[in-house]
Amino acid sequence: MIKVRVPATSANLGPGFDSMGLALGLYNYVTAEETDGGLVIDILDESRKFLAKDERNLVYKSMKAVFEKVGYSVKGLHLTLENNIRVTRGLGSSSAGIVSGLVAANAMSGSQLSQEELLFLAAELEGHADNVTPALLGGFTISVKQRNQIRYVKTELKDDLRFAAFIPDFYLQTKKARGILPHSVSMRDAVYNTGHSALLAASIMTGKYENIRTAVGDKLHQRYRKRLVPKMDEMFRNCYEKGALGVYLSGAGPTIVAIVHRDNTEFEINMKQVLQQKMPDWELQMLSADNTGAVIL
Ligand code: HSE
């Protein structure tokens, strides 16, 4: 029996569209057991209402991708999923599903694939690497696909940052949130994002946190997606009023993440009051960074 733990992730961080991501201390667990035949998938939480429990299940499909690649055959499988990452909310639930399946299947079939191979496979299954890289490796990551490999840098996040995830009570399909984006952008907007994403990466890595508010600026996706996330501007404004270092739409949304310094101990209580008074449909989860990524327990 193999049990895998995979963290939630938050992608883009504003300007780093499809390339930047970070891992959060919120986890999904998958237990995988070989059996004498058939496929049984038990889902222990609310996500059972939304996720497939047959061959269409993402964890299973990812396991199958590994088995096919390494030529390993199983008679049957029993999977038990314990999902703490809310589905379709912009916190990397699909990446967690993919990475947990790949890591579990690789362990089951004799660990024939390297981390680099698993990462490439994960990015192929997900379509981009910004969530799967931190889900597999933890920390703050920048990744770019180059032919048949993912070029990435992972750095550990320091313990002085907290990530406030504001999760609304509606979901948003990534496909829809990508479909709303323009096919081309102006040179001006492209240049804006190039500079801001470079500044953000360097500022996070060197601890120059006073830059973050400027550096999370984005002109490629957030302003289009705002239409799909009512109260986005209001949430950004409130977070900045309560001292957030930077605020951005997490992945394709609808979750909004505020980066907060550990010393801003009032942030959580202040924002919970704001939610209670003005935005009761949003939930706040205060999370720390995860620097470990996927682990076999
Ligand atoms: N970079 C992706 C997007 C993240 O913004 O569409 C969602 O998977």
Tab-separated table of C-alpha atoms and ligand atoms in Angstrom:
chain	number	residue	atom	x	y	z
A	1	MET	CA	0.000	0.000	0.000
A	2	ILE	CA	1.263	3.458	-0.907
A	3	LYS	CA	0.104	6.724	0.618
A	4	VAL	CA	0.996	10.025	-1.040
A	5	ARG	CA	0.544	13.575	0.216
A	6	VAL	CA	0.460	16.475	-2.260
A	7	PRO	CA	0.163	20.203	-1.467
A	8	ALA	CA	-2.246	22.796	-2.810
A	9	THR	CA	-0.655	25.299	-5.169
A	10	SER	CA	-1.245	28.844	-6.297
A	11	ALA	CA	-0.183	29.806	-9.812
A	12	ASN	CA	0.576	32.993	-11.768
A	13	LEU	CA	1.073	35.217	-8.677
A	14	GLY	CA	-0.180	38.046	-10.874
A	15	PRO	CA	2.269	38.541	-13.736
A	16	GLY	CA	3.824	35.051	-13.981
A	17	PHE	CA	1.080	33.663	-16.212
A	18	ASP	CA	1.554	29.918	-16.816
A	19	SER	CA	5.057	29.956	-15.331
A	20	MET	CA	5.131	30.903	-11.625
A	21	GLY	CA	3.657	28.945	-8.761
A	22	LEU	CA	4.038	28.187	-5.088
A	23	ALA	CA	3.057	25.347	-2.799
A	24	LEU	CA	0.825	25.805	0.242
A	25	GLY	CA	0.430	23.897	3.499
A	26	LEU	CA	-2.914	22.360	2.588
A	27	TYR	CA	-2.924	18.754	1.392
A	28	ASN	CA	-4.666	16.006	-0.535
A	29	TYR	CA	-3.916	12.373	0.322
A	30	VAL	CA	-4.103	9.355	-1.946
A	31	THR	CA	-3.796	5.768	-0.775
A	32	ALA	CA	-3.249	3.253	-3.578
A	33	GLU	CA	-3.374	-0.515	-3.243
A	34	GLU	CA	-2.981	-3.217	-5.878
A	35	THR	CA	-5.853	-5.696	-5.853
A	36	ASP	CA	-6.811	-8.883	-7.701
A	37	GLY	CA	-9.120	-7.093	-10.104
A	38	GLY	CA	-11.332	-4.095	-10.849
A	39	LEU	CA	-11.100	-0.438	-9.919
A	40	VAL	CA	-12.530	0.866	-6.660
A	41	ILE	CA	-12.246	4.560	-5.803
A	42	ASP	CA	-13.378	5.816	-2.409
A	43	ILE	CA	-13.530	9.564	-1.869
A	44	LEU	CA	-13.755	10.451	1.802
A	45	ASP	CA	-14.908	14.073	1.576
A	46	GLU	CA	-17.299	16.520	-0.094
A	47	SER	CA	-15.408	16.355	-3.408
A	48	ARG	CA	-17.063	12.969	-4.013
A	49	LYS	CA	-20.023	14.967	-5.356
A	50	PHE	CA	-17.896	16.382	-8.205
A	51	LEU	CA	-15.215	13.816	-9.007
A	52	ALA	CA	-15.458	10.666	-11.121
A	53	LYS	CA	-15.096	7.347	-9.301
A	54	ASP	CA	-14.286	5.291	-12.396
A	55	GLU	CA	-11.674	5.232	-15.200
A	56	ARG	CA	-12.287	8.962	-15.792
A	57	ASN	CA	-10.859	9.846	-12.378
A	58	LEU	CA	-7.790	12.081	-12.756
A	59	VAL	CA	-5.697	10.264	-10.141
A	60	TYR	CA	-6.411	6.969	-11.866
A	61	LYS	CA	-5.733	8.390	-15.356
A	62	SER	CA	-2.388	9.741	-14.146
A	63	MET	CA	-1.450	6.386	-12.614
A	64	LYS	CA	-2.334	4.706	-15.893
A	65	ALA	CA	-0.040	7.117	-17.779
A	66	VAL	CA	2.906	5.953	-15.645
A	67	PHE	CA	2.021	2.256	-15.928
A	68	GLU	CA	1.825	2.570	-19.715
A	69	LYS	CA	5.102	4.445	-19.930
A	70	VAL	CA	7.078	1.937	-17.850
A	71	GLY	CA	5.191	-1.165	-19.048
A	72	TYR	CA	3.782	-2.170	-15.667
A	73	SER	CA	0.460	-3.926	-15.384
A	74	VAL	CA	-1.839	-4.147	-12.389
A	75	LYS	CA	-4.808	-6.510	-12.122
A	76	GLY	CA	-6.832	-4.133	-10.029
A	77	LEU	CA	-6.574	-0.992	-7.925
A	78	HIS	CA	-8.168	0.368	-4.791
A	79	LEU	CA	-7.725	4.123	-4.403
A	80	THR	CA	-8.747	6.139	-1.370
A	81	LEU	CA	-8.795	9.912	-1.844
A	82	GLU	CA	-8.897	12.429	0.981
A	83	ASN	CA	-9.162	15.857	-0.615
A	84	ASN	CA	-8.724	18.981	1.469
A	85	ILE	CA	-8.094	21.226	-1.557
A	86	ARG	CA	-11.426	22.570	-2.807
A	87	VAL	CA	-12.182	21.521	-6.380
A	88	THR	CA	-12.097	24.077	-9.283
A	89	ARG	CA	-11.237	27.032	-7.059
A	90	GLY	CA	-7.769	27.995	-8.343
A	91	LEU	CA	-5.774	26.173	-5.671
A	92	GLY	CA	-4.340	23.417	-7.835
A	93	SER	CA	-6.753	20.574	-7.108
A	94	SER	CA	-6.278	19.047	-10.569
A	95	SER	CA	-2.485	19.333	-10.339
A	96	ALA	CA	-2.625	17.650	-6.928
A	97	GLY	CA	-4.697	14.856	-8.475
A	98	ILE	CA	-2.248	14.401	-11.344
A	99	VAL	CA	0.904	14.561	-9.211
A	100	SER	CA	-0.477	12.205	-6.558
A	101	GLY	CA	-1.383	9.660	-9.242
A	102	LEU	CA	2.010	9.886	-10.935
A	103	VAL	CA	3.991	9.628	-7.689
A	104	ALA	CA	1.876	6.730	-6.363
A	105	ALA	CA	2.105	4.788	-9.636
A	106	ASN	CA	5.838	5.405	-9.937
A	107	ALA	CA	6.415	4.053	-6.423
A	108	MET	CA	4.153	1.070	-7.127
A	109	SER	CA	6.003	0.193	-10.333
A	110	GLY	CA	9.524	0.330	-8.887
A	111	SER	CA	10.388	4.069	-9.148
A	112	GLN	CA	11.577	3.862	-12.752
A	113	LEU	CA	10.816	7.477	-13.630
A	114	SER	CA	12.964	10.371	-12.440
A	115	GLN	CA	11.456	13.538	-10.956
A	116	GLU	CA	12.179	15.320	-14.234
A	117	GLU	CA	10.231	12.690	-16.160
A	118	LEU	CA	7.351	12.848	-13.699
A	119	LEU	CA	7.299	16.630	-13.984
A	120	PHE	CA	7.156	16.542	-17.765
A	121	LEU	CA	4.378	13.965	-17.702
A	122	ALA	CA	2.468	16.059	-15.144
A	123	ALA	CA	2.770	19.199	-17.298
A	124	GLU	CA	1.576	17.259	-20.348
A	125	LEU	CA	-1.476	16.029	-18.481
A	126	GLU	CA	-2.250	19.468	-16.991
A	127	GLY	CA	-1.428	21.517	-20.087
A	128	HIS	CA	1.008	23.880	-18.340
A	129	ALA	CA	3.611	23.511	-15.621
A	130	ASP	CA	2.892	26.382	-13.215
A	131	ASN	CA	0.856	24.325	-10.718
A	132	VAL	CA	2.344	20.861	-11.190
A	133	THR	CA	5.933	22.005	-10.519
A	134	PRO	CA	5.283	23.289	-6.972
A	135	ALA	CA	2.852	20.398	-6.358
A	136	LEU	CA	5.688	17.952	-7.072
A	137	LEU	CA	8.635	19.907	-5.643
A	138	GLY	CA	7.194	22.413	-3.146
A	139	GLY	CA	8.427	25.985	-2.653
A	140	PHE	CA	8.290	28.855	-5.119
A	141	THR	CA	8.853	27.723	-8.691
A	142	ILE	CA	9.273	29.180	-12.149
A	143	SER	CA	8.884	26.708	-14.983
A	144	VAL	CA	8.967	26.817	-18.744
A	145	LYS	CA	8.400	23.973	-21.192
A	146	GLN	CA	11.164	23.362	-23.673
A	147	ARG	CA	10.428	20.579	-26.157
A	148	ASN	CA	10.288	17.390	-24.076
A	149	GLN	CA	11.392	18.792	-20.757
A	150	ILE	CA	10.443	21.358	-18.160
A	151	ARG	CA	13.136	23.887	-17.301
A	152	TYR	CA	12.525	25.154	-13.794
A	153	VAL	CA	13.960	26.847	-10.739
A	154	LYS	CA	12.682	25.998	-7.288
A	155	THR	CA	13.545	28.093	-4.260
A	156	GLU	CA	12.318	27.595	-0.732
A	157	LEU	CA	9.897	30.169	0.615
A	158	LYS	CA	10.987	31.773	3.865
A	159	ASP	CA	8.931	31.205	6.969
A	160	ASP	CA	8.038	34.899	7.298
A	161	LEU	CA	5.308	34.819	4.639
A	162	ARG	CA	1.704	33.730	5.040
A	163	PHE	CA	-0.789	33.218	2.243
A	164	ALA	CA	-4.385	34.226	2.851
A	165	ALA	CA	-6.617	32.288	0.452
A	166	PHE	CA	-10.028	33.890	-0.047
A	167	ILE	CA	-12.237	31.174	-1.504
A	168	PRO	CA	-15.678	32.122	-2.831
A	169	ASP	CA	-18.665	29.808	-2.758
A	170	PHE	CA	-18.707	29.402	-6.550
A	171	TYR	CA	-16.356	27.520	-8.819
A	172	LEU	CA	-14.721	28.518	-12.082
A	173	GLN	CA	-13.561	26.068	-14.736
A	174	THR	CA	-10.029	26.832	-15.949
A	175	LYS	CA	-11.235	26.274	-19.505
A	176	LYS	CA	-13.776	29.068	-19.142
A	177	ALA	CA	-11.256	31.385	-17.452
A	178	ARG	CA	-8.768	30.777	-20.283
A	179	GLY	CA	-11.431	31.126	-22.954
A	180	ILE	CA	-12.101	34.710	-21.900
A	181	LEU	CA	-8.511	35.827	-22.589
A	182	PRO	CA	-7.552	37.705	-25.776
A	183	HIS	CA	-5.591	35.890	-28.500
A	184	SER	CA	-3.006	38.635	-28.709
A	185	VAL	CA	-1.851	41.473	-26.482
A	186	SER	CA	-0.064	44.761	-27.086
A	187	MET	CA	3.710	45.114	-26.891
A	188	ARG	CA	3.106	47.522	-24.034
A	189	ASP	CA	1.233	44.923	-21.952
A	190	ALA	CA	3.762	42.213	-22.751
A	191	VAL	CA	6.615	44.462	-21.648
A	192	TYR	CA	4.713	45.355	-18.479
A	193	ASN	CA	4.396	41.679	-17.515
A	194	THR	CA	7.969	40.786	-18.407
A	195	GLY	CA	9.319	43.408	-16.038
A	196	HIS	CA	6.839	42.741	-13.269
A	197	SER	CA	7.295	38.964	-13.249
A	198	ALA	CA	11.085	39.319	-13.162
A	199	LEU	CA	10.816	41.828	-10.312
A	200	LEU	CA	8.412	39.581	-8.411
A	201	ALA	CA	10.600	36.491	-8.693
A	202	ALA	CA	13.724	38.356	-7.621
A	203	SER	CA	11.909	40.124	-4.769
A	204	ILE	CA	10.473	36.909	-3.334
A	205	MET	CA	13.821	35.134	-3.631
A	206	THR	CA	15.815	37.910	-1.985
A	207	GLY	CA	13.239	38.896	0.641
A	208	LYS	CA	12.710	42.384	-0.808
A	209	TYR	CA	9.060	42.239	0.184
A	210	GLU	CA	8.444	45.988	-0.155
A	211	ASN	CA	8.520	45.410	-3.938
A	212	ILE	CA	5.738	42.820	-3.958
A	213	ARG	CA	2.800	45.234	-4.188
A	214	THR	CA	4.189	46.722	-7.387
A	215	ALA	CA	5.547	43.428	-8.687
A	216	VAL	CA	2.234	41.491	-8.569
A	217	GLY	CA	0.896	43.864	-11.239
A	218	ASP	CA	-0.442	42.058	-14.305
A	219	LYS	CA	-1.952	43.065	-17.613
A	220	LEU	CA	-2.334	39.694	-19.323
A	221	HIS	CA	-5.157	37.925	-17.537
A	222	GLN	CA	-6.542	39.379	-14.300
A	223	ARG	CA	-8.400	42.310	-15.787
A	224	TYR	CA	-10.228	39.989	-18.221
A	225	ARG	CA	-11.020	37.428	-15.564
A	226	LYS	CA	-12.419	40.076	-13.242
A	227	ARG	CA	-15.731	39.712	-15.070
A	228	LEU	CA	-15.932	36.137	-13.837
A	229	VAL	CA	-15.021	36.983	-10.241
A	230	PRO	CA	-17.482	39.477	-8.775
A	231	LYS	CA	-16.023	41.565	-5.927
A	232	MET	CA	-12.437	40.948	-7.057
A	233	ASP	CA	-11.504	44.650	-6.917
A	234	GLU	CA	-13.225	45.073	-3.577
A	235	MET	CA	-11.305	42.115	-2.136
A	236	PHE	CA	-7.987	43.480	-3.428
A	237	ARG	CA	-8.761	46.893	-1.903
A	238	ASN	CA	-9.718	45.463	1.482
A	239	CYS	CA	-6.621	43.256	1.643
A	240	TYR	CA	-4.341	46.202	0.880
A	241	GLU	CA	-6.140	48.326	3.482
A	242	LYS	CA	-5.363	45.628	6.036
A	243	GLY	CA	-1.687	45.580	5.130
A	244	ALA	CA	-1.254	42.778	2.559
A	245	LEU	CA	2.141	42.811	0.825
A	246	GLY	CA	0.564	41.785	-2.494
A	247	VAL	CA	-2.759	40.440	-3.782
A	248	TYR	CA	-3.462	38.382	-6.900
A	249	LEU	CA	-5.947	36.021	-8.520
A	250	SER	CA	-4.796	32.492	-7.693
A	251	GLY	CA	-4.291	30.581	-10.944
A	252	ALA	CA	-7.373	30.949	-13.112
A	253	GLY	CA	-9.402	31.967	-10.029
A	254	PRO	CA	-11.819	32.394	-8.451
A	255	THR	CA	-9.731	32.223	-5.247
A	256	ILE	CA	-7.825	35.407	-4.429
A	257	VAL	CA	-4.551	35.144	-2.515
A	258	ALA	CA	-3.054	37.867	-0.343
A	259	ILE	CA	0.620	37.567	0.566
A	260	VAL	CA	0.954	38.714	4.162
A	261	HIS	CA	3.975	39.169	6.410
A	262	ARG	CA	3.996	36.879	9.444
A	263	ASP	CA	4.249	39.952	11.713
A	264	ASN	CA	0.903	41.277	10.453
A	265	THR	CA	-0.887	39.248	13.104
A	266	GLU	CA	-4.076	41.325	12.841
A	267	PHE	CA	-4.652	40.558	9.145
A	268	GLU	CA	-6.657	37.372	9.642
A	269	ILE	CA	-8.995	38.759	12.276
A	270	ASN	CA	-9.442	42.048	10.397
A	271	MET	CA	-10.262	40.316	7.116
A	272	LYS	CA	-12.624	37.866	8.825
A	273	GLN	CA	-14.558	40.897	10.061
A	274	VAL	CA	-14.626	42.353	6.548
A	275	LEU	CA	-15.930	39.064	5.155
A	276	GLN	CA	-18.578	38.819	7.821
A	277	GLN	CA	-19.777	42.370	7.197
A	278	LYS	CA	-19.433	42.695	3.424
A	279	MET	CA	-18.615	39.387	1.740
A	280	PRO	CA	-20.201	36.504	3.642
A	281	ASP	CA	-19.895	34.206	0.607
A	282	TRP	CA	-16.101	34.118	0.881
A	283	GLU	CA	-14.106	31.873	3.192
A	284	LEU	CA	-10.610	32.705	4.438
A	285	GLN	CA	-7.945	30.029	4.901
A	286	MET	CA	-4.623	31.299	6.312
A	287	LEU	CA	-1.883	29.066	4.952
A	288	SER	CA	1.871	28.730	5.280
A	289	ALA	CA	4.187	27.781	2.468
A	290	ASP	CA	5.090	24.159	1.765
A	291	ASN	CA	8.708	23.611	0.755
A	292	THR	CA	8.518	19.823	0.429
A	293	GLY	CA	6.072	19.065	-2.376
A	294	ALA	CA	4.729	15.567	-2.954
A	295	VAL	CA	5.827	12.943	-0.433
A	296	ILE	CA	5.279	9.244	0.007
A	297	LEU	CA	4.210	8.773	3.618
B	1	HSE	N1	-1.822	29.507	-15.464
B	1	HSE	C1	-3.112	28.906	-15.492
B	1	HSE	C2	-4.132	29.949	-15.916
B	1	HSE	C3	-3.447	28.386	-14.124
B	1	HSE	O1	-4.039	31.073	-15.447
B	1	HSE	O2	-5.000	29.643	-16.724
B	1	HSE	C4	-4.703	27.590	-14.085
B	1	HSE	O3	-4.467	26.252	-14.282
